[in-house]
Amino acid sequence: MSLINDRMALRRQFRQARRALSQNQQAQAAQQICQQVQSMPELAQAKRIAAYLANDGEVSLAPTLAACWQRDIATSLPVLHPVTKTHLLMLDYHLHTSMTRNRFNIAEPQLACQAIRLLSEHTLIFMPLVGFDEQGNRLGMGGGFYDRTLANLKNYAQQPLLFGVAHDCQQAESLPIQPWDVPLDGVITPTQIIRTKRNH
Ligand SMILES: Nc1ncnc2c1ncn2[C@@H]1O[C@H](COP(=O)(O)OP(=O)(O)OP(=O)(O)O)[C@@H](O)[C@H]1O
Ligand SMILES: [Mg+2]
């Protein structure tokens, strides 16, 4: 099987598995992820983190976002870049942010220049993923949005840590990786925090 077909088959398998989780399992996973994130020493130092709003069976970060607000940690959400169409912008997000739906029907903050945050302002970026392995390789939905947006991160003086967030059923033994796939510093699941050595 070619690498591309391989990645397509894995995406289908993991997306199906996470969509098959019950509402109870999803709610429990979201709480467990919140606990895991709260236990991270990096969070104690964090001024701002980036999260996502769950879609397609992804683990919800809603309890994690609420916990951050309680701790006065600012939060951002990704927004599809209005010009390049293939990159993400990080926008400030809080309880009263005006939201809209993007072309994938995912809720995102309404675009406002003053709400745009630099990648370097984030201590941690929590990213959704379709599949992961214990090396910290990430298989996304296939759009390349996170890969493009984070491609130049290695040149930044101030680099956010990149953590994938997933259900345990999204773990692969090993993933077929492409040169543009941005490696993660770790992956958080309801039952484990995997930390990896990222090569810069
Ligand atoms: N840094 C980059 N520059 C240009 N194109 C890129 C870059 N990164 C990824 N792409 C393109 O994006 C496409 C999708 O990439 P990939 O299959 O890795 O998506 P993904 O990681 O699953 O998606 P996402 O990052 O949106 O979750 C690839 O065909 C690739 O050509
Ligand atoms: Mg990729």
XYZ file of C-alpha atoms and ligand atoms in Angstrom:
232
model
C 0.000 0.000 0.000
C 1.348 3.468 -0.832
C 2.062 5.931 1.933
C -0.849 8.143 0.885
C -3.334 5.249 0.896
C -1.872 4.119 4.176
C -2.513 7.533 5.739
C -6.039 7.605 4.305
C -6.836 4.180 5.735
C -5.485 5.137 9.161
C -7.509 8.354 9.144
C -10.669 6.430 8.357
C -9.991 3.899 11.116
C -9.198 6.428 13.871
C -11.999 8.820 12.940
C -14.477 5.963 13.045
C -13.149 4.804 16.426
C -13.431 8.231 18.059
C -16.882 8.912 16.587
C -18.088 5.601 18.028
C -17.438 6.764 21.614
C -20.572 7.383 23.666
C -21.500 10.774 25.102
C -20.551 9.482 28.533
C -17.161 8.296 27.342
C -16.609 11.660 25.656
C -17.583 13.593 28.783
C -15.326 11.439 30.941
C -12.424 11.797 28.494
C -12.819 15.579 28.501
C -12.624 15.653 32.308
C -9.614 13.348 32.380
C -7.811 15.484 29.798
C -8.541 18.532 31.949
C -6.919 16.801 34.941
C -3.908 15.734 32.870
C -3.387 19.259 31.540
C -3.698 20.725 35.027
C -0.965 18.376 36.233
C 1.540 19.691 33.656
C 4.313 21.791 35.201
C 4.363 23.933 32.036
C 0.828 25.092 32.748
C 1.890 26.661 36.033
C 4.136 29.048 34.049
C 1.681 29.616 31.207
C 0.250 33.045 30.417
C -1.561 31.879 27.285
C -2.379 28.552 25.676
C -4.044 27.626 22.373
C -6.805 25.035 22.254
C -9.475 23.903 19.787
C -13.207 23.272 19.797
C -13.952 19.575 19.374
C -15.326 18.270 16.097
C -15.760 14.787 14.573
C -15.364 12.908 17.866
C -12.245 14.763 19.048
C -11.770 15.037 22.807
C -13.383 18.223 24.044
C -11.131 20.805 25.671
C -14.112 22.691 27.124
C -13.350 21.724 30.765
C -9.652 22.509 30.157
C -10.521 25.962 28.792
C -12.736 26.671 31.802
C -9.947 25.575 34.159
C -7.494 27.903 32.386
C -9.849 30.864 32.738
C -10.173 30.132 36.447
C -6.395 30.257 36.704
C -6.164 33.494 34.690
C -4.473 31.789 31.780
C -5.508 33.408 28.495
C -6.699 31.135 25.693
C -6.685 31.229 21.915
C -8.460 29.286 19.193
C -7.382 28.665 15.608
C -9.161 30.525 12.820
C -8.760 29.741 9.116
C -6.521 32.391 7.571
C -8.742 34.636 5.418
C -6.054 35.289 2.786
C -3.807 32.241 2.407
C -6.735 29.855 3.095
C -4.201 27.175 4.027
C -2.855 28.545 7.313
C -4.336 29.153 10.741
C -4.354 32.339 12.789
C -4.574 32.202 16.571
C -7.254 34.480 17.997
C -7.982 35.409 21.569
C -10.934 33.439 22.936
C -12.912 33.856 26.133
C -16.430 33.262 27.349
C -17.904 36.276 25.544
C -16.063 36.065 22.214
C -18.336 36.456 19.161
C -18.200 33.255 17.175
C -18.886 32.309 13.587
C -18.744 29.079 11.535
C -15.923 28.457 9.053
C -16.128 26.561 5.769
C -15.762 23.252 7.622
C -18.720 24.272 9.797
C -16.430 24.498 12.846
C -17.050 27.354 15.278
C -14.256 29.933 15.402
C -13.854 33.443 16.830
C -14.980 36.204 14.496
C -11.935 37.681 12.798
C -10.777 40.923 14.433
C -7.221 42.216 13.977
C -6.814 43.212 17.618
C -7.646 39.654 18.683
C -4.836 38.045 16.643
C -2.124 36.538 18.861
C 1.400 35.614 17.768
C 2.363 31.945 17.962
C 5.208 32.970 20.266
C 2.743 34.380 22.824
C 1.599 30.835 23.622
C 3.337 28.669 26.194
C 1.488 25.606 24.987
C -0.457 24.775 21.847
C -2.921 21.918 22.219
C -3.685 20.438 18.831
C -6.360 18.051 17.689
C -5.218 14.998 15.774
C -6.598 11.908 14.097
C -3.772 9.528 15.010
C -0.548 9.610 17.030
C 2.252 7.270 17.997
C 4.587 7.182 20.974
C 7.291 9.022 19.016
C 4.999 12.044 18.921
C 4.196 11.760 15.252
C 0.879 13.324 14.348
C -1.627 12.439 11.666
C -4.165 15.230 11.228
C -7.347 15.492 9.191
C -5.313 15.881 6.001
C -5.545 19.615 5.311
C -1.999 20.417 6.370
C -3.231 23.486 8.293
C -1.260 22.918 11.483
C 1.806 21.730 9.529
C 1.883 24.909 7.430
C 1.130 27.226 10.335
C 3.841 25.726 12.550
C 6.434 25.023 9.821
C 8.676 27.962 10.804
C 8.408 27.513 14.528
C 11.948 26.107 14.774
C 13.301 29.568 13.855
C 11.466 31.291 16.710
C 13.367 32.412 19.803
C 10.256 31.824 21.900
C 8.742 28.483 20.955
C 5.443 27.187 22.238
C 5.353 23.524 23.221
C 3.185 21.462 20.907
C 0.951 18.846 22.494
C -1.519 16.681 20.628
C -4.715 15.777 22.453
C -6.506 12.527 21.695
C -8.499 9.570 22.910
C -6.453 6.466 23.704
C -8.111 4.671 20.764
C -6.282 7.065 18.416
C -2.854 5.605 19.172
C -1.027 3.836 16.335
C 1.956 1.575 16.747
C 3.818 3.785 14.303
C 2.650 6.313 11.741
C 3.779 6.797 8.141
C 5.228 10.273 8.338
C 5.957 12.869 5.659
C 8.797 15.419 5.764
C 6.388 18.314 6.372
C 4.678 16.729 9.402
C 5.544 18.895 12.415
C 6.607 16.650 15.315
C 4.985 17.081 18.697
C 6.570 17.642 22.097
C 4.014 15.256 23.455
C 0.555 13.777 23.365
C -2.074 13.915 26.089
C -4.751 11.249 26.381
C -7.205 10.557 29.199
C -4.760 8.000 30.651
C -1.268 9.157 29.693
C 1.020 12.086 28.920
C 3.605 11.041 26.348
C 6.630 13.324 26.141
C 8.939 13.152 23.153
C 12.258 14.690 22.183
C 11.584 17.095 19.369
C 14.454 17.747 16.945
C 14.894 21.413 16.175
N 4.877 23.378 5.418
C 4.115 23.095 4.346
N 4.217 23.805 3.205
C 3.450 23.528 2.148
N 2.543 22.543 2.104
C 2.399 21.797 3.188
C 3.175 22.019 4.368
N 2.780 21.132 5.296
C 1.837 20.380 4.727
N 1.585 20.765 3.470
C 0.643 20.146 2.533
O -0.565 19.831 3.212
C -1.063 18.602 2.749
C -1.695 17.825 3.887
O -0.689 17.503 4.846
P -0.949 16.341 5.897
O -1.482 15.139 5.187
O 0.284 16.172 6.728
O -2.128 16.983 6.759
P -2.435 16.818 8.310
O -1.213 17.002 9.140
O -3.136 15.518 8.445
O -3.457 18.000 8.497
P -3.605 19.154 9.612
O -2.220 19.727 9.879
O -4.517 20.148 8.968
O -4.203 18.504 10.793
C 0.098 17.858 2.118
O -0.300 17.375 0.869
C 1.212 18.855 1.995
O 1.594 19.020 0.655
Mg 0.681 16.418 8.759
